[in-house]
Each structure stands twice: as structure tokens, then as C-alpha cells.
Short mmCIF file of C-alpha atoms in Angstrom, two decimals:
data_model
loop_
_atom_site.label_atom_id
_atom_site.label_comp_id
_atom_site.label_asym_id
_atom_site.label_seq_id
_atom_site.Cartn_x
_atom_site.Cartn_y
_atom_site.Cartn_z
CA MET A 1 0.00 0.00 0.00
CA GLU A 2 1.09 3.52 -0.84
CA SER A 3 0.26 6.23 1.71
CA ILE A 4 -0.42 9.76 0.50
CA HIS A 5 -0.74 12.49 3.12
CA ILE A 6 -2.61 15.73 2.46
CA TYR A 7 -2.66 18.65 4.89
CA HIS A 8 -5.12 21.47 4.32
CA THR A 9 -6.04 24.86 5.71
CA ASN A 10 -8.90 27.20 4.85
CA ASP A 11 -10.33 30.57 5.82
CA ILE A 12 -7.33 31.66 7.88
CA HIS A 13 -8.45 35.27 7.26
CA SER A 14 -5.03 36.60 8.27
CA HIS A 15 -5.41 35.34 11.85
CA LEU A 16 -1.65 35.11 12.02
CA GLU A 17 -1.58 34.75 15.80
CA ARG A 18 -1.73 31.00 15.19
CA TRP A 19 0.47 30.92 12.11
CA PRO A 20 3.85 30.24 13.82
CA ARG A 21 2.34 27.12 15.37
CA ILE A 22 0.81 26.02 12.04
CA HIS A 23 4.06 26.73 10.20
CA ASP A 24 6.18 24.65 12.58
CA PHE A 25 3.62 21.84 12.69
CA LEU A 26 3.42 21.53 8.91
CA LEU A 27 7.19 21.55 8.43
CA GLU A 28 7.58 18.93 11.15
CA ARG A 29 4.92 16.68 9.61
CA LYS A 30 6.39 17.04 6.12
CA LYS A 31 9.80 16.07 7.42
CA MET A 32 8.35 13.03 9.23
CA HIS A 33 6.48 11.71 6.17
CA GLN A 34 9.36 12.31 3.79
CA LYS A 35 11.67 10.45 6.14
CA LYS A 36 9.31 7.46 5.79
CA GLY A 37 9.32 7.81 2.01
CA GLU A 38 5.67 8.91 1.95
CA ASP A 39 4.32 11.64 -0.34
CA VAL A 40 2.89 14.72 1.34
CA PHE A 41 0.96 17.66 -0.14
CA LEU A 42 -0.14 20.97 1.41
CA PHE A 43 -3.21 22.83 0.12
CA ASP A 44 -4.92 26.05 1.17
CA ILE A 45 -8.58 26.47 0.22
CA GLY A 46 -8.81 30.27 0.09
CA ASP A 47 -9.45 33.34 2.23
CA PHE A 48 -5.92 33.05 3.56
CA ILE A 49 -5.62 36.82 3.07
CA ASP A 50 -7.84 39.27 4.92
CA ARG A 51 -7.04 42.95 4.83
CA TRP A 52 -8.13 43.66 8.40
CA HIS A 53 -4.61 42.65 9.49
CA PRO A 54 -1.93 45.35 9.04
CA PHE A 55 0.53 42.78 7.63
CA SER A 56 -1.90 41.84 4.86
CA GLU A 57 -2.96 45.43 4.25
CA GLY A 58 0.57 46.81 4.33
CA THR A 59 1.96 44.20 1.92
CA LYS A 60 -1.23 44.00 -0.21
CA GLY A 61 -1.24 40.28 0.52
CA LEU A 62 2.27 39.64 -0.79
CA GLY A 63 3.52 38.93 2.72
CA ASN A 64 0.89 36.20 3.09
CA ILE A 65 2.22 34.54 -0.07
CA ASP A 66 5.69 34.48 1.48
CA LEU A 67 4.25 32.62 4.47
CA LEU A 68 2.77 29.93 2.22
CA ASN A 69 6.09 29.67 0.38
CA GLU A 70 7.97 29.17 3.63
CA CYS A 71 5.77 26.17 4.48
CA GLY A 72 6.17 24.63 1.04
CA PHE A 73 2.50 24.59 0.04
CA SER A 74 1.78 22.56 -3.08
CA ALA A 75 -1.22 24.54 -4.35
CA VAL A 76 -3.99 26.93 -3.30
CA THR A 77 -7.31 28.09 -4.60
CA ILE A 78 -8.57 31.60 -3.97
CA GLY A 79 -11.44 32.76 -1.81
CA ASN A 80 -13.59 35.85 -2.13
CA ASN A 81 -11.21 37.75 0.16
CA GLU A 82 -8.45 37.35 -2.39
CA GLY A 83 -10.77 37.66 -5.37
CA ILE A 84 -12.93 40.69 -4.67
CA ASN A 85 -11.13 42.50 -1.84
CA LEU A 86 -8.08 43.33 -3.93
CA SER A 87 -7.99 45.55 -6.99
CA PHE A 88 -7.55 43.90 -10.39
CA GLU A 89 -3.90 44.97 -10.46
CA ASP A 90 -3.16 43.74 -6.93
CA LEU A 91 -4.72 40.32 -7.52
CA ASN A 92 -3.10 40.03 -10.93
CA GLN A 93 0.36 40.34 -9.37
CA LEU A 94 -0.37 38.74 -6.00
CA TYR A 95 1.10 35.37 -6.95
CA ASP A 96 4.11 36.60 -8.95
CA ASN A 97 6.52 35.12 -6.39
CA ALA A 98 4.40 32.10 -5.43
CA GLN A 99 6.32 28.82 -5.28
CA PHE A 100 3.09 26.84 -5.50
CA ASP A 101 0.28 26.35 -8.01
CA VAL A 102 -2.82 28.54 -7.98
CA LEU A 103 -5.77 26.40 -9.10
CA VAL A 104 -9.06 28.10 -10.05
CA ALA A 105 -11.07 26.62 -12.89
CA ASN A 106 -13.84 29.23 -12.92
CA LEU A 107 -11.86 32.50 -12.92
CA TYR A 108 -10.94 34.22 -16.18
CA GLN A 109 -9.89 37.55 -17.56
CA LYS A 110 -12.37 39.22 -19.90
CA GLY A 111 -12.74 37.11 -23.05
CA LYS A 112 -12.66 33.89 -21.02
CA ILE A 113 -8.88 33.68 -20.91
CA HIS A 114 -7.21 32.25 -17.82
CA PRO A 115 -4.67 34.70 -16.35
CA LEU A 116 -1.09 33.50 -16.55
CA TRP A 117 -0.77 33.03 -12.79
CA LEU A 118 -3.39 30.31 -12.47
CA LYS A 119 -4.34 26.91 -13.87
CA PRO A 120 -7.74 25.22 -13.75
CA PHE A 121 -6.10 22.04 -12.42
CA GLU A 122 -2.78 20.30 -11.97
CA ILE A 123 -1.82 16.64 -12.05
CA TYR A 124 0.70 15.57 -9.40
CA ARG A 125 2.61 12.30 -9.54
CA THR A 126 3.68 10.54 -6.38
CA GLY A 127 6.96 8.72 -6.02
CA SER A 128 5.17 5.48 -6.91
CA GLY A 129 3.64 7.01 -10.05
CA THR A 130 0.10 7.56 -8.77
CA ARG A 131 -1.52 10.41 -10.72
CA MET A 132 -3.46 12.83 -8.53
CA ALA A 133 -5.56 15.51 -10.22
CA VAL A 134 -6.28 18.63 -8.15
CA ILE A 135 -8.81 21.18 -9.43
CA GLY A 136 -9.90 24.42 -7.75
CA LEU A 137 -13.16 26.37 -7.65
CA THR A 138 -14.08 29.64 -5.97
CA ALA A 139 -17.40 31.12 -4.83
CA PRO A 140 -19.28 32.67 -7.78
CA PHE A 141 -19.64 36.32 -6.78
CA SER A 142 -19.85 36.95 -10.51
CA HIS A 143 -21.15 40.52 -10.49
CA LEU A 144 -18.51 41.79 -8.05
CA TYR A 145 -15.71 40.08 -9.99
CA GLU A 146 -16.99 41.68 -13.20
CA LEU A 147 -16.89 45.13 -11.61
CA LEU A 148 -13.18 44.56 -10.95
CA GLY A 149 -12.47 43.37 -14.48
CA TRP A 150 -12.62 39.59 -14.04
CA GLN A 151 -14.98 37.01 -15.49
CA LEU A 152 -16.34 34.24 -13.25
CA THR A 153 -18.15 31.17 -14.53
CA ASP A 154 -20.51 28.69 -12.92
CA PRO A 155 -18.44 26.19 -10.89
CA PHE A 156 -20.70 23.24 -11.75
CA LEU A 157 -20.38 23.93 -15.48
CA GLU A 158 -16.62 24.07 -15.11
CA LEU A 159 -16.60 20.71 -13.35
CA LYS A 160 -18.70 19.19 -16.12
CA GLU A 161 -16.21 20.50 -18.65
CA TRP A 162 -13.12 19.05 -16.95
CA ILE A 163 -14.26 15.95 -15.07
CA ASN A 164 -14.04 13.41 -17.92
CA LEU A 165 -10.54 14.54 -18.85
CA LEU A 166 -9.41 14.19 -15.24
CA LYS A 167 -11.12 10.83 -14.82
CA GLU A 168 -9.51 9.36 -17.95
CA ASN A 169 -5.98 10.54 -17.17
CA THR A 170 -5.60 10.23 -13.40
CA ASP A 171 -6.05 7.81 -10.52
CA ILE A 172 -7.35 10.21 -7.86
CA ILE A 173 -9.38 13.44 -8.17
CA ILE A 174 -9.28 16.10 -5.45
CA LEU A 175 -11.31 19.33 -5.44
CA LEU A 176 -10.18 22.48 -3.65
CA SER A 177 -13.58 24.08 -3.08
CA HIS A 178 -14.14 27.58 -1.76
CA LEU A 179 -17.86 27.15 -2.36
CA GLY A 180 -19.32 26.17 1.01
CA ILE A 181 -20.68 23.01 2.61
CA LYS A 182 -24.02 22.90 0.74
CA GLU A 183 -22.35 23.21 -2.65
CA ASP A 184 -19.77 20.58 -1.68
CA GLU A 185 -22.54 18.15 -0.76
CA ARG A 186 -24.23 18.80 -4.09
CA ILE A 187 -20.95 18.22 -5.96
CA ALA A 188 -20.45 14.92 -4.13
CA GLU A 189 -23.92 13.86 -5.29
CA GLU A 190 -23.50 14.96 -8.90
CA PHE A 191 -19.83 14.11 -9.45
CA PRO A 192 -19.10 10.73 -7.83
CA GLU A 193 -15.77 10.65 -9.69
CA ILE A 194 -14.34 13.13 -7.16
CA ASP A 195 -12.61 11.28 -4.33
CA VAL A 196 -11.88 14.12 -1.91
CA ILE A 197 -13.34 17.61 -1.50
CA LEU A 198 -11.27 19.98 0.62
CA GLY A 199 -13.74 22.72 1.48
CA GLY A 200 -14.03 26.19 2.92
CA HIS A 201 -15.95 29.48 2.66
CA THR A 202 -18.71 28.59 5.15
CA HIS A 203 -16.21 27.99 7.97
CA HIS A 204 -17.59 24.52 8.70
CA VAL A 205 -15.74 22.01 10.85
CA LEU A 206 -15.65 18.34 9.84
CA GLN A 207 -13.65 16.58 12.56
CA GLU A 208 -13.31 13.29 10.68
CA GLY A 209 -14.67 14.34 7.33
CA LYS A 210 -18.12 13.59 6.00
CA LEU A 211 -18.80 10.80 3.53
CA VAL A 212 -21.32 11.66 0.81
CA ASN A 213 -21.69 8.70 -1.53
CA ASN A 214 -18.07 7.72 -2.06
CA THR A 215 -16.66 11.24 -1.72
CA ILE A 216 -15.12 12.42 1.54
CA LEU A 217 -15.77 16.07 2.42
CA CYS A 218 -13.13 17.75 4.59
CA ALA A 219 -12.93 21.22 6.14
CA ALA A 220 -10.92 22.89 8.89
CA GLY A 221 -13.18 25.62 10.26
CA ASN A 222 -11.64 29.09 10.23
CA TYR A 223 -9.03 31.48 11.64
CA GLY A 224 -6.36 28.78 11.87
CA ASN A 225 -8.04 26.93 14.70
CA TYR A 226 -7.55 23.63 12.88
CA VAL A 227 -5.29 21.98 10.32
CA GLY A 228 -6.81 19.14 8.33
CA HIS A 229 -5.06 15.86 7.47
CA VAL A 230 -6.30 13.37 4.88
CA THR A 231 -4.60 10.00 4.48
CA LEU A 232 -5.11 8.10 1.22
CA GLN A 233 -4.16 4.44 0.80
CA VAL A 234 -3.50 3.31 -2.77
CA ASP A 235 -2.86 -0.29 -3.82
CA GLN A 236 -0.29 -1.52 -6.35
CA HIS A 237 -2.85 -1.17 -9.17
CA LYS A 238 -3.29 2.53 -8.36
CA LYS A 239 -6.74 1.92 -6.91
CA LEU A 240 -7.75 4.10 -3.99
CA GLU A 241 -8.51 1.67 -1.19
CA SER A 242 -9.19 3.96 1.77
CA LYS A 243 -9.40 7.62 2.77
CA LYS A 244 -9.44 9.00 6.28
CA ALA A 245 -9.72 12.55 7.56
CA ILE A 246 -8.83 14.14 10.87
CA LEU A 247 -8.45 17.67 12.25
CA TYR A 248 -5.66 18.82 14.54
CA ASP A 249 -6.65 21.48 17.07
CA VAL A 250 -3.97 24.15 16.61
CA ASN A 251 -4.69 25.61 20.04
CA LYS A 252 -3.63 22.30 21.59
CA LEU A 253 -0.39 22.01 19.64
CA PRO A 254 2.86 22.74 21.50
CA VAL A 255 3.77 26.40 21.87
CA THR A 256 6.48 27.19 19.37
CA LYS A 257 9.73 29.01 19.98
CA ASP A 258 9.34 32.81 20.10
CA GLU A 259 5.66 32.44 19.19
CA GLN A 260 4.51 35.75 20.63
CA GLU A 261 7.44 37.65 19.15
CA ARG A 262 6.74 36.17 15.72
CA THR A 263 3.07 37.14 15.76
CA GLU A 264 3.89 40.63 17.04
CA ALA A 265 6.43 40.97 14.23
CA PHE A 266 3.63 40.54 11.69
CA ILE A 267 1.77 43.48 13.22
CA LEU A 268 4.86 45.67 13.49
CA ASN A 269 5.83 44.90 9.89
CA GLY A 270 2.40 45.98 8.65
CA LYS A 271 2.22 49.00 10.91
CA LYS A 272 5.59 50.22 9.62
CA ARG A 273 4.25 50.06 6.06
CA LEU A 274 1.14 52.08 6.98
CA THR A 275 2.77 55.08 8.69
CA GLN A 276 1.95 57.57 5.93
CA LYS A 277 0.03 60.53 7.38
CA VAL A 278 -3.49 61.07 6.10
CA ILE A 279 -4.48 64.21 8.00
CA SER A 280 -3.77 66.17 11.20
CA LEU A 281 -6.74 66.80 13.48
CA ARG A 282 -6.89 69.74 15.87
CA GLU A 283 -9.62 68.06 17.92
CA PRO A 284 -10.18 64.32 18.43
CA LEU A 285 -13.04 62.53 16.69
CA VAL A 286 -14.51 60.09 19.19
CA SER A 287 -16.51 56.98 18.42
CA ASP A 288 -19.26 55.16 20.27
CA PRO A 289 -21.41 52.43 18.73
CA LEU A 290 -24.38 53.52 20.83
CA LYS A 291 -24.19 57.27 20.19
CA GLU A 292 -24.39 59.57 17.20
CA THR A 293 -20.84 60.92 17.04
CA LYS A 294 -19.27 63.46 14.69
CA LEU A 295 -17.04 60.72 13.26
CA ALA A 296 -19.98 58.43 12.45
CA VAL A 297 -21.92 61.30 10.87
CA LEU A 298 -18.83 62.18 8.82
CA LEU A 299 -18.52 58.62 7.47
CA CYS A 300 -22.22 58.49 6.61
CA LYS A 301 -22.03 61.80 4.77
CA ALA A 302 -18.88 60.64 2.96
CA LEU A 303 -20.70 57.51 1.83
CA ARG A 304 -23.61 59.52 0.39
CA GLU A 305 -21.30 61.95 -1.39
CA TRP A 306 -19.07 59.20 -2.80
CA CYS A 307 -22.06 57.31 -4.19
CA LYS A 308 -23.84 60.51 -5.31
CA ALA A 309 -27.00 59.33 -3.57
CA ASP A 310 -30.01 61.17 -2.18
CA CYS A 311 -29.49 59.83 1.32
CA ALA A 312 -27.41 57.33 3.29
CA LEU A 313 -27.34 55.12 6.36
CA ILE A 314 -24.59 53.27 8.22
CA ASN A 315 -24.34 51.47 11.55
CA ALA A 316 -22.18 53.18 14.15
CA GLY A 317 -20.54 49.85 15.04
CA LEU A 318 -18.46 50.14 11.86
CA LEU A 319 -16.14 52.54 13.70
CA LEU A 320 -14.05 50.77 16.33
CA GLY A 321 -12.18 53.67 17.87
CA PRO A 322 -11.40 57.40 17.81
CA LEU A 323 -9.09 59.46 15.60
CA THR A 324 -6.78 62.05 17.11
CA GLY A 325 -3.75 64.13 16.16
CA ASP A 326 -1.76 62.89 13.19
CA VAL A 327 -3.95 60.23 11.56
CA THR A 328 -2.11 57.54 9.58
CA ALA A 329 -3.26 54.80 7.21
CA TYR A 330 -2.73 52.39 10.11
CA ASP A 331 -5.12 54.40 12.28
CA LEU A 332 -7.83 54.19 9.62
CA LEU A 333 -7.31 50.45 9.30
CA SER A 334 -7.53 50.06 13.08
CA ILE A 335 -10.86 51.86 13.42
CA CYS A 336 -12.41 50.60 10.16
CA PRO A 337 -10.87 47.21 9.26
CA HIS A 338 -13.90 45.83 7.40
CA PRO A 339 -13.60 44.70 3.76
CA ILE A 340 -16.94 46.39 3.12
CA ASN A 341 -17.64 48.37 -0.04
CA PRO A 342 -20.04 51.27 -0.66
CA CYS A 343 -23.28 50.46 -2.42
CA LYS A 344 -26.03 52.62 -3.93
CA ILE A 345 -29.50 51.24 -4.42
CA LYS A 346 -32.48 52.72 -6.24
CA LEU A 347 -35.76 52.46 -4.32
CA THR A 348 -39.30 53.73 -4.54
CA GLY A 349 -40.44 55.99 -1.74
CA GLN A 350 -42.46 53.13 -0.26
CA GLU A 351 -39.47 50.77 -0.40
CA LEU A 352 -37.23 53.39 1.22
CA LYS A 353 -39.78 53.94 3.97
CA ASP A 354 -39.92 50.18 4.66
CA ILE A 355 -36.12 50.00 4.87
CA LEU A 356 -35.91 52.97 7.22
CA LEU A 357 -38.59 51.61 9.53
CA ILE A 358 -36.79 48.24 9.73
CA SER A 359 -33.53 50.07 10.49
CA LYS A 360 -35.10 51.48 13.67
CA ASN A 361 -35.23 47.98 15.19
CA VAL A 362 -34.50 48.55 18.89
CA GLU A 363 -32.72 45.20 19.20
CA TRP A 364 -30.12 45.95 16.54
CA PRO A 365 -27.70 48.32 18.34
CA ASN A 366 -26.44 45.66 20.77
CA ARG A 367 -26.66 42.78 18.32
CA GLN A 368 -23.33 41.02 17.76
CA ILE A 369 -22.45 40.47 14.10
CA LYS A 370 -20.16 37.93 12.47
CA GLY A 371 -19.46 37.64 8.77
CA LEU A 372 -20.67 39.79 5.85
CA GLY A 373 -17.29 41.51 5.90
CA PHE A 374 -17.95 43.01 9.34
CA ARG A 375 -14.86 42.89 11.58
CA GLY A 376 -16.28 44.64 14.63
CA THR A 377 -18.44 43.37 17.50
CA VAL A 378 -21.88 45.02 17.74
CA MET A 379 -24.10 46.63 15.13
CA GLY A 380 -24.45 49.95 16.94
CA ILE A 381 -27.16 52.52 16.33
CA MET A 382 -28.11 53.63 12.83
CA ILE A 383 -26.66 56.89 11.55
CA TYR A 384 -28.44 58.74 8.75
CA ASP A 385 -27.52 61.47 6.30
CA GLN A 386 -30.25 63.58 4.63
CA ILE A 387 -32.82 61.50 6.52
CA ILE A 388 -34.76 62.91 9.49
CA PHE A 389 -37.47 61.23 11.54
CA LYS A 390 -39.89 63.91 12.74
CA ASP A 391 -42.90 62.68 14.71
CA ASP A 392 -44.71 60.40 12.22
CA LEU A 393 -42.95 61.88 9.20
CA ILE A 394 -39.75 60.93 7.39
CA LEU A 395 -37.91 63.79 5.70
CA VAL A 396 -35.43 63.19 2.87
CA ASN A 397 -33.35 66.18 1.81
CA GLY A 398 -35.63 68.36 3.91
CA SER A 399 -38.84 67.26 2.19
CA GLU A 400 -41.46 64.75 3.24
CA LEU A 401 -40.77 61.28 1.83
CA ASP A 402 -42.84 60.84 -1.34
CA LEU A 403 -44.01 57.23 -1.63
CA GLU A 404 -44.50 57.57 -5.39
CA ARG A 405 -41.10 58.90 -6.48
CA ASN A 406 -37.71 57.13 -6.68
CA TYR A 407 -34.76 57.71 -4.37
CA THR A 408 -31.16 56.50 -4.20
CA LEU A 409 -29.84 55.23 -0.87
CA ALA A 410 -26.13 54.73 -0.11
CA LEU A 411 -25.28 52.06 2.46
CA PRO A 412 -22.54 49.53 3.35
CA ASP A 413 -22.75 46.51 1.07
CA MET A 414 -23.29 44.13 4.01
CA PHE A 415 -26.87 45.41 4.19
CA THR A 416 -27.64 44.26 0.65
CA PHE A 417 -27.11 40.52 1.22
CA GLY A 418 -30.54 39.87 2.70
CA PHE A 419 -29.70 39.29 6.37
CA PHE A 420 -31.01 42.62 7.64
CA PHE A 421 -33.17 43.88 4.78
CA PRO A 422 -34.49 40.78 2.94
CA ASP A 423 -36.05 42.79 0.12
CA LEU A 424 -32.66 44.23 -0.90
CA LEU A 425 -31.24 40.79 -1.76
CA GLN A 426 -33.28 40.45 -4.97
CA SER A 427 -33.17 44.10 -5.99
CA GLN A 428 -31.91 44.65 -9.53
CA HIS A 429 -31.05 48.29 -8.85
CA LYS A 430 -27.85 47.92 -6.81
CA GLU A 431 -24.58 49.60 -7.76
CA TYR A 432 -21.45 48.43 -5.92
CA PHE A 433 -18.32 50.57 -5.76
CA LEU A 434 -15.12 48.51 -5.91
CA PRO A 435 -12.32 48.21 -4.89
CA GLU A 436 -12.80 51.03 -2.35
CA PHE A 437 -13.53 50.06 1.24
CA LEU A 438 -15.34 52.29 3.73
CA ARG A 439 -12.00 53.36 5.22
CA ASP A 440 -10.95 54.63 1.79
CA ILE A 441 -14.12 56.73 1.66
CA LEU A 442 -13.42 58.03 5.17
CA LYS A 443 -9.86 58.96 4.17
CA TRP A 444 -11.19 60.82 1.12
CA LYS A 445 -13.66 62.76 3.26
CA LEU A 446 -11.16 63.60 5.99
CA GLN A 447 -8.70 65.00 3.50
CA LYS A 448 -11.46 66.90 1.75
CA GLN A 449 -12.94 68.42 4.92
CA PHE A 450 -9.85 69.10 7.01
#
């Protein structure tokens, strides 16, 4: 029997506080398997980069690629944090120095041409000659990719296009899937040829994998809390006889040498790259998620002006701290780390009224939020620009809201995904502004006003 060992990570999201431990663990395991003459592969399933961390922001993700190189990763696929939270130019050169393969079958440049830095799949040969096909797929946020200049195709159609070729020319098929657990289950049902799906995106934890038909689904949660390990046993006829999955709890691994110093070095490295001064403030701008502050009002106004909308709303919880004195790029990242983009949506007066009434939900200010790009803790109160609630009336731009006319509302894109305002999910009148984040809009406004 031939033993093939696969280690996988997913959705690290630049939580580099655990990376020294992961790094040392992976190098130690590689050394152990190679000493036994066993093949070992390392794969990352996307969202390794998240620009909330100063190291990732300061290096535009290039520092993260160095970390993967240092571990000797075999291949990665990209997640939405790499794909739509970097500009076209930054993503297009992100992997210039990568010493591993980037596998994404459903990402193209305009004209349906794969960029030079990626392949739809790669075939790896083990020391015993076993052929292992690895194909990658990323979550189909097609519209957002198109706004940045990319073209994204349906992942299931891509699989249909490639699966027969892979089946005819290889012994094992592995999918790197940044699609989420539900999509992975569907793929296992529709494509029984796939032996292993290494998943991510929905941050699910599969302690010993999950068998769907004859396909084993594997996933290692998020933030570097786990490292996955899949062991494949192949007989002398190149037939896959067994597959087993396990997760290692990174928090229970031995503390590595100089662990704290290494994680602090990531922060210091990024901070040093973000020291450029944005503005000097004569008076501090305080923040409070439960109060209407000058800083929150300023961001809301900046959002409306940037989007050229009639009115705007934000949640005060987007601002995580004050600004004072000489404000640097690092300061803006610290108080507004979210990879959240501006959005403008066209609404009728009645639709706008419904949205505004929902936004007054008294339970929202203290509600804790995870996901949707939000990197804070609580929602905070709603802040409005060019919107006034006066007794039973709603005023927009100083005039009573007209239920029959159309308005444009600027808001953070996290409110358009259906979790807070369900009706906005299906709206066909949304305009997203990429690649700017809210902190970029705040920087623009600060420099303009002060």
C-alpha cells in the first residue's frame, strides 16, 4: 500500500496569531512523512488573506504569499477575500513570487482567458507514479468580480467540462472548493468521480470528514483553529482503497519558539508600512457604537457623497475607535478594518420607507455580528444622512418622503445581502463601488474636509 498524506487549511483570514504554530507543525509533519518515504501535499482552500490585518494590508497580501512559500504549500485556490477585496492589479500580481500552483477553474480575464498566474487544475505524480488531479473552484460572486475586471463562470459547469478529462488521465481526483458546505454536498452527489473535496468558505468544521456517496468532504473551520489531514491508501494497481480525515486542534499544539514575538512581528511589519500621514486633526473625533458621534456622521455623509446618492445610512458599530492628532493609514485600518464596499441602491419611496422603519429595530444596536465583511463586535445605532425622523414623518433632503417617487440610498454593502433587509437581496437596482472600502471613503472625506 502507498500512503499519501494531504494537509489542508482554509479561511485563515489573516489570523496570524496561530500561524507560527501552524508553520512549525506543517514543516515537522512534512519532514516526518518524507523520512518514511511517503508523499505529502499541502493545500490552502482560500481566504488566507484578509485585509483587516496590518501585515496583509501593508503588503497588499504579498507577505501572506511568502508565508505559504515558507511552508512549502503545493497549491492553493482563492477565496472571495483574495478575489474581490483586492484591486484587479493587486490580484493580478499577487502570486508573482508564489512557489506553488494557484488552481481556479472558474476564474478568467475578460474574453474567457485564464490569467497567466493560475491553472484550472494540476496533475501531481507521487513517487510510486500515482496520478493525482487537483482542481480548484471559488465562490461565484460573478457581479462583483466583473466590476473589478474579471470574469467568473458557474463552478458546476466548469466541473462538467473538466471531469471526464481528469477521470480518464488520473487515478485520484481532489477538489479544492471555496464554495461552502451545501455546494460541496451537491458536488459529491453529482460528481461521484471526485474522491476528496477539501472545502471552505462557510467555515464549517468536519472533525473526521463527511462521507457523501463515495466522496469524503473535509474542512478545517476558520481562523487557523484547525489543520486538516487526509490520508489516502492506494494499492499496487493505483486503486484508492481507503481515505481518512482528521483535524488537529492548533490551540492544543505545543507552543512554538518565540511564538509571541513572531506574531507581534507581523503586526509591526504591517504597521511600519502604513505610517503615511493622512491628516492632522486639531480636535479628536470620538466613536461610540451607541451614540451619534461626529465621526460616524462624517462617514455616513462621505458615503452619500461618494455614491452621489439622495441619502445614506450606516451602523455606528463600523467605527471601532477614535481618531486624534496625526492620523495615519494604520489608524484608519484600526478603526475601520472591514472589507466592506459602498453600495447605492435605487428604491421607490415606499421601499425606502420600509427600509428605514426596519432600520429602527430597537434590538439591533447591541446585536453582535459575524461575517458579511464586518470585523467589529456590535451593530451599533443607525446613523443617517439627509434622513430625518420627525414625529410620524420621514424627511429626505428636507422634504417629506414621497411614496410615489424614486430615491437612491447609499449604504454599506453588508446590508444588501438579505440578512437585515431581505427585500434588498433580490433588488436589480444595486450599484457596488469597488475596490474602495469604507475606510478609503473616510480617508477621502477627511482630506477633503480638514
